[in-house]
Amino acid sequence: MMTERRIDRLRSSGLLWPLLALIALLVANAVVRPSFLSLRMQDGHLYGSLIDILKNGAPTLLIALGMCLVIATRGIDLSVGAVVAISGAVTCTYIAGAPDPASAQTALIGMGIALLLCVVLGVWNGFLVAVLGIQPIIATLVLMTAGRGIAMLITDGQIITVNNTAYRTVGAGFLILPVSILIALAVLIGVALITRRTALGLLIESVGVNPEASRLTGIHARTIRWTVYVFAGLCAGVAGLMISSNVSAADANNAGLWIEMDAILAVVIGGTSLAGGRYSLTGTLIGALTIQTLTTTVYSMGIAPEITLVFKAVVVVTVCLLQAPKFRALLTRGSRGSRGPRDTPTAPLAPPASSPPPEPIHRDSVGATAAVPSRKAVQS
């Protein structure tokens, strides 16, 4: 009984099919490679394929969290991939040009400058959308195009390599688990506490449902929309530090390339409505893990690189179709039709509720019948 209630709760929340897709991918990997689910402790560090999925999916999860709140306000941010490239480019360029490129202080200053710049870029996106009223897809498309060019200008089109232990800790360090996983989980828990334990989450959803009505009721809709773009920029900046520090290099051409699409897919798979007004942080976590597990599955199964994107698209489209109520209704109708009509007793047809009551019948002296006019008709 409890299991049925939990399944019904998952189905009503839209998390059932993404969770089943994630479990199916994990089972498929375990079948192909039996050691897939095994974990091992070495030198105080936890290793394994599942840890790799969490580590490589941490930047996607961070960006998806920011994207989730932006989409909840009926917006979208296409510039997060470019912001990722800018974050890594600024940090690595500063560290490489510093007098002491190996010190922790240099790494902290470089990361601080990069994150401050990412916040400014988020403020710019929020200004275009919330103040000037430009469509979010157009406003962020400007920075998506120009941002990667800015990153290339910062690095002079070169791959900047650094050798800084403190900086490498962000993307490749360990505290039993990889540091990047701990950072992503901390941000996830912080966002959940702030938006679900306070009224902020409800305000974000109300702005997504109807910004004008929210403004008329006294909610600062402009400030909320502005804030979520700033938060998305900050999340993209931290993700850029993870990606760059993991390889100790800044590649302005390829860092964060198409990661905005993975983040949007993770948010949509998690059940967040693109129309705004409803979001799910748990669904976003499941969506990000599904995207990263799908990528790992492609590599572990030896799928040819030329059909990798097609394979990912097929899986994502399948999950989205199974989430759609109309598609599930079509499947249910088709399965019932294939089983044929059931021999169920038919109930007598009831008169329509809107039909008037029958007129009383008056029988005259010769046996002829006539309807008795109503009192209203006689008065008229």
PDB file of N, CA, C and O in Angstrom, residues 36-95:
ATOM      1  N   PHE A  36      30.788  -2.019 -13.205  1.00  0.00           N
ATOM      2  CA  PHE A  36      30.340  -0.628 -13.292  1.00  0.00           C
ATOM      3  C   PHE A  36      29.883  -0.086 -11.933  1.00  0.00           C
ATOM      4  O   PHE A  36      30.130   1.069 -11.604  1.00  0.00           O
ATOM      5  N   LEU A  37      29.207  -0.911 -11.155  1.00  0.00           N
ATOM      6  CA  LEU A  37      28.650  -0.446  -9.886  1.00  0.00           C
ATOM      7  C   LEU A  37      29.617  -0.567  -8.709  1.00  0.00           C
ATOM      8  O   LEU A  37      29.269  -0.197  -7.589  1.00  0.00           O
ATOM      9  N   SER A  38      30.792  -1.103  -8.938  1.00  0.00           N
ATOM     10  CA  SER A  38      31.734  -1.316  -7.836  1.00  0.00           C
ATOM     11  C   SER A  38      32.451  -0.011  -7.478  1.00  0.00           C
ATOM     12  O   SER A  38      32.734   0.822  -8.346  1.00  0.00           O
ATOM     13  N   LEU A  39      32.729   0.134  -6.172  1.00  0.00           N
ATOM     14  CA  LEU A  39      33.469   1.289  -5.659  1.00  0.00           C
ATOM     15  C   LEU A  39      34.699   0.795  -4.926  1.00  0.00           C
ATOM     16  O   LEU A  39      34.688  -0.309  -4.359  1.00  0.00           O
ATOM     17  N   ARG A  40      35.739   1.592  -4.922  1.00  0.00           N
ATOM     18  CA  ARG A  40      36.953   1.196  -4.201  1.00  0.00           C
ATOM     19  C   ARG A  40      37.570   2.428  -3.539  1.00  0.00           C
ATOM     20  O   ARG A  40      37.455   3.552  -4.042  1.00  0.00           O
ATOM     21  N   MET A  41      38.199   2.184  -2.378  1.00  0.00           N
ATOM     22  CA  MET A  41      38.868   3.248  -1.632  1.00  0.00           C
ATOM     23  C   MET A  41      40.375   3.114  -1.832  1.00  0.00           C
ATOM     24  O   MET A  41      40.936   2.024  -1.610  1.00  0.00           O
ATOM     25  N   GLN A  42      40.993   4.176  -2.290  1.00  0.00           N
ATOM     26  CA  GLN A  42      42.437   4.151  -2.533  1.00  0.00           C
ATOM     27  C   GLN A  42      43.036   5.480  -2.077  1.00  0.00           C
ATOM     28  O   GLN A  42      42.617   6.558  -2.543  1.00  0.00           O
ATOM     29  N   ASP A  43      43.990   5.400  -1.141  1.00  0.00           N
ATOM     30  CA  ASP A  43      44.659   6.586  -0.593  1.00  0.00           C
ATOM     31  C   ASP A  43      43.656   7.592  -0.015  1.00  0.00           C
ATOM     32  O   ASP A  43      43.836   8.819  -0.137  1.00  0.00           O
ATOM     33  N   GLY A  44      42.596   7.055   0.581  1.00  0.00           N
ATOM     34  CA  GLY A  44      41.601   7.949   1.183  1.00  0.00           C
ATOM     35  C   GLY A  44      40.650   8.581   0.189  1.00  0.00           C
ATOM     36  O   GLY A  44      39.868   9.459   0.563  1.00  0.00           O
ATOM     37  N   HIS A  45      40.711   8.137  -1.066  1.00  0.00           N
ATOM     38  CA  HIS A  45      39.834   8.688  -2.096  1.00  0.00           C
ATOM     39  C   HIS A  45      38.908   7.593  -2.606  1.00  0.00           C
ATOM     40  O   HIS A  45      39.323   6.439  -2.747  1.00  0.00           O
ATOM     41  N   LEU A  46      37.681   7.964  -2.858  1.00  0.00           N
ATOM     42  CA  LEU A  46      36.691   7.008  -3.350  1.00  0.00           C
ATOM     43  C   LEU A  46      36.643   7.077  -4.870  1.00  0.00           C
ATOM     44  O   LEU A  46      36.447   8.162  -5.456  1.00  0.00           O
ATOM     45  N   TYR A  47      36.821   5.910  -5.495  1.00  0.00           N
ATOM     46  CA  TYR A  47      36.839   5.838  -6.951  1.00  0.00           C
ATOM     47  C   TYR A  47      35.757   4.869  -7.434  1.00  0.00           C
ATOM     48  O   TYR A  47      35.285   4.016  -6.699  1.00  0.00           O
ATOM     49  N   GLY A  48      35.415   5.008  -8.688  1.00  0.00           N
ATOM     50  CA  GLY A  48      34.439   4.106  -9.310  1.00  0.00           C
ATOM     51  C   GLY A  48      33.698   4.823 -10.426  1.00  0.00           C
ATOM     52  O   GLY A  48      33.754   6.051 -10.567  1.00  0.00           O
ATOM     53  N   SER A  49      32.992   4.048 -11.230  1.00  0.00           N
ATOM     54  CA  SER A  49      32.258   4.648 -12.350  1.00  0.00           C
ATOM     55  C   SER A  49      31.145   5.567 -11.865  1.00  0.00           C
ATOM     56  O   SER A  49      30.874   6.614 -12.478  1.00  0.00           O
ATOM     57  N   LEU A  50      30.482   5.186 -10.780  1.00  0.00           N
ATOM     58  CA  LEU A  50      29.422   6.049 -10.249  1.00  0.00           C
ATOM     59  C   LEU A  50      29.991   7.382  -9.755  1.00  0.00           C
ATOM     60  O   LEU A  50      29.372   8.440  -9.926  1.00  0.00           O
ATOM     61  N   ILE A  51      31.175   7.329  -9.140  1.00  0.00           N
ATOM     62  CA  ILE A  51      31.827   8.572  -8.698  1.00  0.00           C
ATOM     63  C   ILE A  51      32.197   9.428  -9.909  1.00  0.00           C
ATOM     64  O   ILE A  51      32.069  10.665  -9.876  1.00  0.00           O
ATOM     65  N   ASP A  52      32.653   8.773 -10.979  1.00  0.00           N
ATOM     66  CA  ASP A  52      32.989   9.532 -12.189  1.00  0.00           C
ATOM     67  C   ASP A  52      31.769  10.237 -12.764  1.00  0.00           C
ATOM     68  O   ASP A  52      31.852  11.376 -13.243  1.00  0.00           O
ATOM     69  N   ILE A  53      30.619   9.541 -12.728  1.00  0.00           N
ATOM     70  CA  ILE A  53      29.391  10.175 -13.232  1.00  0.00           C
ATOM     71  C   ILE A  53      29.039  11.399 -12.392  1.00  0.00           C
ATOM     72  O   ILE A  53      28.704  12.462 -12.925  1.00  0.00           O
ATOM     73  N   LEU A  54      29.138  11.254 -11.071  1.00  0.00           N
ATOM     74  CA  LEU A  54      28.822  12.397 -10.204  1.00  0.00           C
ATOM     75  C   LEU A  54      29.815  13.541 -10.405  1.00  0.00           C
ATOM     76  O   LEU A  54      29.419  14.717 -10.439  1.00  0.00           O
ATOM     77  N   LYS A  55      31.084  13.186 -10.552  1.00  0.00           N
ATOM     78  CA  LYS A  55      32.110  14.231 -10.716  1.00  0.00           C
ATOM     79  C   LYS A  55      31.944  14.967 -12.049  1.00  0.00           C
ATOM     80  O   LYS A  55      31.948  16.206 -12.103  1.00  0.00           O
ATOM     81  N   ASN A  56      31.782  14.211 -13.128  1.00  0.00           N
ATOM     82  CA  ASN A  56      31.659  14.854 -14.439  1.00  0.00           C
ATOM     83  C   ASN A  56      30.308  15.557 -14.596  1.00  0.00           C
ATOM     84  O   ASN A  56      30.173  16.464 -15.428  1.00  0.00           O
ATOM     85  N   GLY A  57      29.311  15.106 -13.822  1.00  0.00           N
ATOM     86  CA  GLY A  57      28.005  15.749 -13.912  1.00  0.00           C
ATOM     87  C   GLY A  57      27.848  16.948 -12.999  1.00  0.00           C
ATOM     88  O   GLY A  57      26.829  17.651 -13.073  1.00  0.00           O
ATOM     89  N   ALA A  58      28.833  17.206 -12.133  1.00  0.00           N
ATOM     90  CA  ALA A  58      28.722  18.332 -11.193  1.00  0.00           C
ATOM     91  C   ALA A  58      28.595  19.684 -11.902  1.00  0.00           C
ATOM     92  O   ALA A  58      27.737  20.503 -11.530  1.00  0.00           O
ATOM     93  N   PRO A  59      29.428  19.985 -12.944  1.00  0.00           N
ATOM     94  CA  PRO A  59      29.235  21.283 -13.638  1.00  0.00           C
ATOM     95  C   PRO A  59      27.860  21.389 -14.295  1.00  0.00           C
ATOM     96  O   PRO A  59      27.229  22.456 -14.236  1.00  0.00           O
ATOM     97  N   THR A  60      27.389  20.296 -14.885  1.00  0.00           N
ATOM     98  CA  THR A  60      26.058  20.331 -15.511  1.00  0.00           C
ATOM     99  C   THR A  60      24.981  20.574 -14.458  1.00  0.00           C
ATOM    100  O   THR A  60      24.026  21.334 -14.691  1.00  0.00           O
ATOM    101  N   LEU A  61      25.113  19.938 -13.295  1.00  0.00           N
ATOM    102  CA  LEU A  61      24.130  20.132 -12.231  1.00  0.00           C
ATOM    103  C   LEU A  61      24.117  21.585 -11.754  1.00  0.00           C
ATOM    104  O   LEU A  61      23.047  22.170 -11.540  1.00  0.00           O
ATOM    105  N   LEU A  62      25.305  22.172 -11.587  1.00  0.00           N
ATOM    106  CA  LEU A  62      25.364  23.564 -11.142  1.00  0.00           C
ATOM    107  C   LEU A  62      24.661  24.492 -12.133  1.00  0.00           C
ATOM    108  O   LEU A  62      23.844  25.342 -11.756  1.00  0.00           O
ATOM    109  N   ILE A  63      24.981  24.327 -13.411  1.00  0.00           N
ATOM    110  CA  ILE A  63      24.364  25.189 -14.430  1.00  0.00           C
ATOM    111  C   ILE A  63      22.873  24.917 -14.513  1.00  0.00           C
ATOM    112  O   ILE A  63      22.066  25.839 -14.701  1.00  0.00           O
ATOM    113  N   ALA A  64      22.481  23.659 -14.364  1.00  0.00           N
ATOM    114  CA  ALA A  64      21.054  23.316 -14.429  1.00  0.00           C
ATOM    115  C   ALA A  64      20.281  23.938 -13.262  1.00  0.00           C
ATOM    116  O   ALA A  64      19.109  24.299 -13.425  1.00  0.00           O
ATOM    117  N   LEU A  65      20.919  24.067 -12.091  1.00  0.00           N
ATOM    118  CA  LEU A  65      20.234  24.705 -10.964  1.00  0.00           C
ATOM    119  C   LEU A  65      19.904  26.164 -11.270  1.00  0.00           C
ATOM    120  O   LEU A  65      18.796  26.637 -11.023  1.00  0.00           O
ATOM    121  N   GLY A  66      20.905  26.875 -11.811  1.00  0.00           N
ATOM    122  CA  GLY A  66      20.639  28.260 -12.197  1.00  0.00           C
ATOM    123  C   GLY A  66      19.613  28.349 -13.303  1.00  0.00           C
ATOM    124  O   GLY A  66      18.711  29.197 -13.273  1.00  0.00           O
ATOM    125  N   MET A  67      19.727  27.438 -14.289  1.00  0.00           N
ATOM    126  CA  MET A  67      18.782  27.439 -15.410  1.00  0.00           C
ATOM    127  C   MET A  67      17.372  27.112 -14.933  1.00  0.00           C
ATOM    128  O   MET A  67      16.378  27.648 -15.455  1.00  0.00           O
ATOM    129  N   CYS A  68      17.260  26.250 -13.925  1.00  0.00           N
ATOM    130  CA  CYS A  68      15.950  25.851 -13.405  1.00  0.00           C
ATOM    131  C   CYS A  68      15.196  27.060 -12.847  1.00  0.00           C
ATOM    132  O   CYS A  68      14.008  27.252 -13.141  1.00  0.00           O
ATOM    133  N   LEU A  69      15.890  27.891 -12.069  1.00  0.00           N
ATOM    134  CA  LEU A  69      15.224  29.064 -11.503  1.00  0.00           C
ATOM    135  C   LEU A  69      14.901  30.092 -12.580  1.00  0.00           C
ATOM    136  O   LEU A  69      13.863  30.763 -12.522  1.00  0.00           O
ATOM    137  N   VAL A  70      15.787  30.209 -13.577  1.00  0.00           N
ATOM    138  CA  VAL A  70      15.503  31.139 -14.678  1.00  0.00           C
ATOM    139  C   VAL A  70      14.264  30.684 -15.452  1.00  0.00           C
ATOM    140  O   VAL A  70      13.377  31.489 -15.769  1.00  0.00           O
ATOM    141  N   ILE A  71      14.195  29.392 -15.752  1.00  0.00           N
ATOM    142  CA  ILE A  71      13.040  28.871 -16.495  1.00  0.00           C
ATOM    143  C   ILE A  71      11.770  28.984 -15.657  1.00  0.00           C
ATOM    144  O   ILE A  71      10.684  29.200 -16.194  1.00  0.00           O
ATOM    145  N   ALA A  72      11.901  28.859 -14.337  1.00  0.00           N
ATOM    146  CA  ALA A  72      10.719  28.981 -13.475  1.00  0.00           C
ATOM    147  C   ALA A  72      10.097  30.367 -13.549  1.00  0.00           C
ATOM    148  O   ALA A  72       8.903  30.528 -13.283  1.00  0.00           O
ATOM    149  N   THR A  73      10.896  31.384 -13.909  1.00  0.00           N
ATOM    150  CA  THR A  73      10.353  32.736 -14.079  1.00  0.00           C
ATOM    151  C   THR A  73       9.967  33.007 -15.527  1.00  0.00           C
ATOM    152  O   THR A  73       9.856  34.167 -15.920  1.00  0.00           O
ATOM    153  N   ARG A  74       9.797  31.952 -16.303  1.00  0.00           N
ATOM    154  CA  ARG A  74       9.398  32.051 -17.704  1.00  0.00           C
ATOM    155  C   ARG A  74      10.524  32.626 -18.581  1.00  0.00           C
ATOM    156  O   ARG A  74      10.289  33.327 -19.563  1.00  0.00           O
ATOM    157  N   GLY A  75      11.774  32.366 -18.212  1.00  0.00           N
ATOM    158  CA  GLY A  75      12.897  32.858 -19.000  1.00  0.00           C
ATOM    159  C   GLY A  75      13.778  31.715 -19.448  1.00  0.00           C
ATOM    160  O   GLY A  75      13.433  30.525 -19.296  1.00  0.00           O
ATOM    161  N   ILE A  76      14.922  32.053 -20.028  1.00  0.00           N
ATOM    162  CA  ILE A  76      15.924  31.055 -20.419  1.00  0.00           C
ATOM    163  C   ILE A  76      17.257  31.781 -20.549  1.00  0.00           C
ATOM    164  O   ILE A  76      17.282  32.987 -20.811  1.00  0.00           O
ATOM    165  N   ASP A  77      18.360  31.072 -20.335  1.00  0.00           N
ATOM    166  CA  ASP A  77      19.693  31.667 -20.405  1.00  0.00           C
ATOM    167  C   ASP A  77      20.563  30.806 -21.309  1.00  0.00           C
ATOM    168  O   ASP A  77      20.998  29.723 -20.918  1.00  0.00           O
ATOM    169  N   LEU A  78      20.801  31.296 -22.517  1.00  0.00           N
ATOM    170  CA  LEU A  78      21.626  30.556 -23.470  1.00  0.00           C
ATOM    171  C   LEU A  78      23.109  30.906 -23.353  1.00  0.00           C
ATOM    172  O   LEU A  78      23.933  30.329 -24.059  1.00  0.00           O
ATOM    173  N   SER A  79      23.454  31.837 -22.474  1.00  0.00           N
ATOM    174  CA  SER A  79      24.831  32.331 -22.426  1.00  0.00           C
ATOM    175  C   SER A  79      25.692  31.598 -21.409  1.00  0.00           C
ATOM    176  O   SER A  79      26.865  31.947 -21.251  1.00  0.00           O
ATOM    177  N   VAL A  80      25.145  30.600 -20.719  1.00  0.00           N
ATOM    178  CA  VAL A  80      25.911  29.980 -19.627  1.00  0.00           C
ATOM    179  C   VAL A  80      27.161  29.260 -20.145  1.00  0.00           C
ATOM    180  O   VAL A  80      28.189  29.223 -19.460  1.00  0.00           O
ATOM    181  N   GLY A  81      27.108  28.689 -21.356  1.00  0.00           N
ATOM    182  CA  GLY A  81      28.290  28.033 -21.909  1.00  0.00           C
ATOM    183  C   GLY A  81      29.415  29.023 -22.157  1.00  0.00           C
ATOM    184  O   GLY A  81      30.592  28.738 -21.868  1.00  0.00           O
ATOM    185  N   ALA A  82      29.070  30.197 -22.665  1.00  0.00           N
ATOM    186  CA  ALA A  82      30.082  31.234 -22.883  1.00  0.00           C
ATOM    187  C   ALA A  82      30.631  31.751 -21.563  1.00  0.00           C
ATOM    188  O   ALA A  82      31.831  32.043 -21.446  1.00  0.00           O
ATOM    189  N   VAL A  83      29.766  31.861 -20.550  1.00  0.00           N
ATOM    190  CA  VAL A  83      30.231  32.310 -19.232  1.00  0.00           C
ATOM    191  C   VAL A  83      31.210  31.289 -18.636  1.00  0.00           C
ATOM    192  O   VAL A  83      32.188  31.663 -17.976  1.00  0.00           O
ATOM    193  N   VAL A  84      30.949  30.010 -18.882  1.00  0.00           N
ATOM    194  CA  VAL A  84      31.887  28.961 -18.445  1.00  0.00           C
ATOM    195  C   VAL A  84      33.269  29.187 -19.056  1.00  0.00           C
ATOM    196  O   VAL A  84      34.302  29.121 -18.364  1.00  0.00           O
ATOM    197  N   ALA A  85      33.294  29.478 -20.357  1.00  0.00           N
ATOM    198  CA  ALA A  85      34.577  29.708 -21.035  1.00  0.00           C
ATOM    199  C   ALA A  85      35.272  30.954 -20.491  1.00  0.00           C
ATOM    200  O   ALA A  85      36.501  30.963 -20.298  1.00  0.00           O
ATOM    201  N   ILE A  86      34.498  32.011 -20.229  1.00  0.00           N
ATOM    202  CA  ILE A  86      35.091  33.246 -19.706  1.00  0.00           C
ATOM    203  C   ILE A  86      35.677  33.026 -18.314  1.00  0.00           C
ATOM    204  O   ILE A  86      36.774  33.511 -18.001  1.00  0.00           O
ATOM    205  N   SER A  87      34.963  32.281 -17.480  1.00  0.00           N
ATOM    206  CA  SER A  87      35.440  32.042 -16.118  1.00  0.00           C
ATOM    207  C   SER A  87      36.795  31.341 -16.119  1.00  0.00           C
ATOM    208  O   SER A  87      37.728  31.774 -15.416  1.00  0.00           O
ATOM    209  N   GLY A  88      36.908  30.275 -16.892  1.00  0.00           N
ATOM    210  CA  GLY A  88      38.186  29.562 -16.951  1.00  0.00           C
ATOM    211  C   GLY A  88      39.281  30.404 -17.584  1.00  0.00           C
ATOM    212  O   GLY A  88      40.444  30.380 -17.143  1.00  0.00           O
ATOM    213  N   ALA A  89      38.921  31.173 -18.611  1.00  0.00           N
ATOM    214  CA  ALA A  89      39.931  31.990 -19.306  1.00  0.00           C
ATOM    215  C   ALA A  89      40.491  33.067 -18.386  1.00  0.00           C
ATOM    216  O   ALA A  89      41.711  33.295 -18.342  1.00  0.00           O
ATOM    217  N   VAL A  90      39.625  33.743 -17.638  1.00  0.00           N
ATOM    218  CA  VAL A  90      40.087  34.812 -16.744  1.00  0.00           C
ATOM    219  C   VAL A  90      40.994  34.246 -15.659  1.00  0.00           C
ATOM    220  O   VAL A  90      42.078  34.787 -15.377  1.00  0.00           O
ATOM    221  N   THR A  91      40.561  33.139 -15.058  1.00  0.00           N
ATOM    222  CA  THR A  91      41.352  32.578 -13.954  1.00  0.00           C
ATOM    223  C   THR A  91      42.718  32.089 -14.426  1.00  0.00           C
ATOM    224  O   THR A  91      43.754  32.408 -13.815  1.00  0.00           O
ATOM    225  N   CYS A  92      42.732  31.323 -15.493  1.00  0.00           N
ATOM    226  CA  CYS A  92      44.010  30.767 -15.967  1.00  0.00           C
ATOM    227  C   CYS A  92      44.934  31.868 -16.487  1.00  0.00           C
ATOM    228  O   CYS A  92      46.164  31.810 -16.283  1.00  0.00           O
ATOM    229  N   THR A  93      44.370  32.870 -17.147  1.00  0.00           N
ATOM    230  CA  THR A  93      45.213  33.967 -17.638  1.00  0.00           C
ATOM    231  C   THR A  93      45.831  34.745 -16.482  1.00  0.00           C
ATOM    232  O   THR A  93      47.016  35.122 -16.527  1.00  0.00           O
ATOM    233  N   TYR A  94      45.038  34.964 -15.428  1.00  0.00           N
ATOM    234  CA  TYR A  94      45.585  35.683 -14.265  1.00  0.00           C
ATOM    235  C   TYR A  94      46.669  34.856 -13.576  1.00  0.00           C
ATOM    236  O   TYR A  94      47.735  35.382 -13.220  1.00  0.00           O
ATOM    237  N   ILE A  95      46.400  33.565 -13.383  1.00  0.00           N
ATOM    238  CA  ILE A  95      47.398  32.728 -12.702  1.00  0.00           C
ATOM    239  C   ILE A  95      48.682  32.630 -13.526  1.00  0.00           C
ATOM    240  O   ILE A  95      49.797  32.715 -12.994  1.00  0.00           O
TER     241      ILE A  95
END
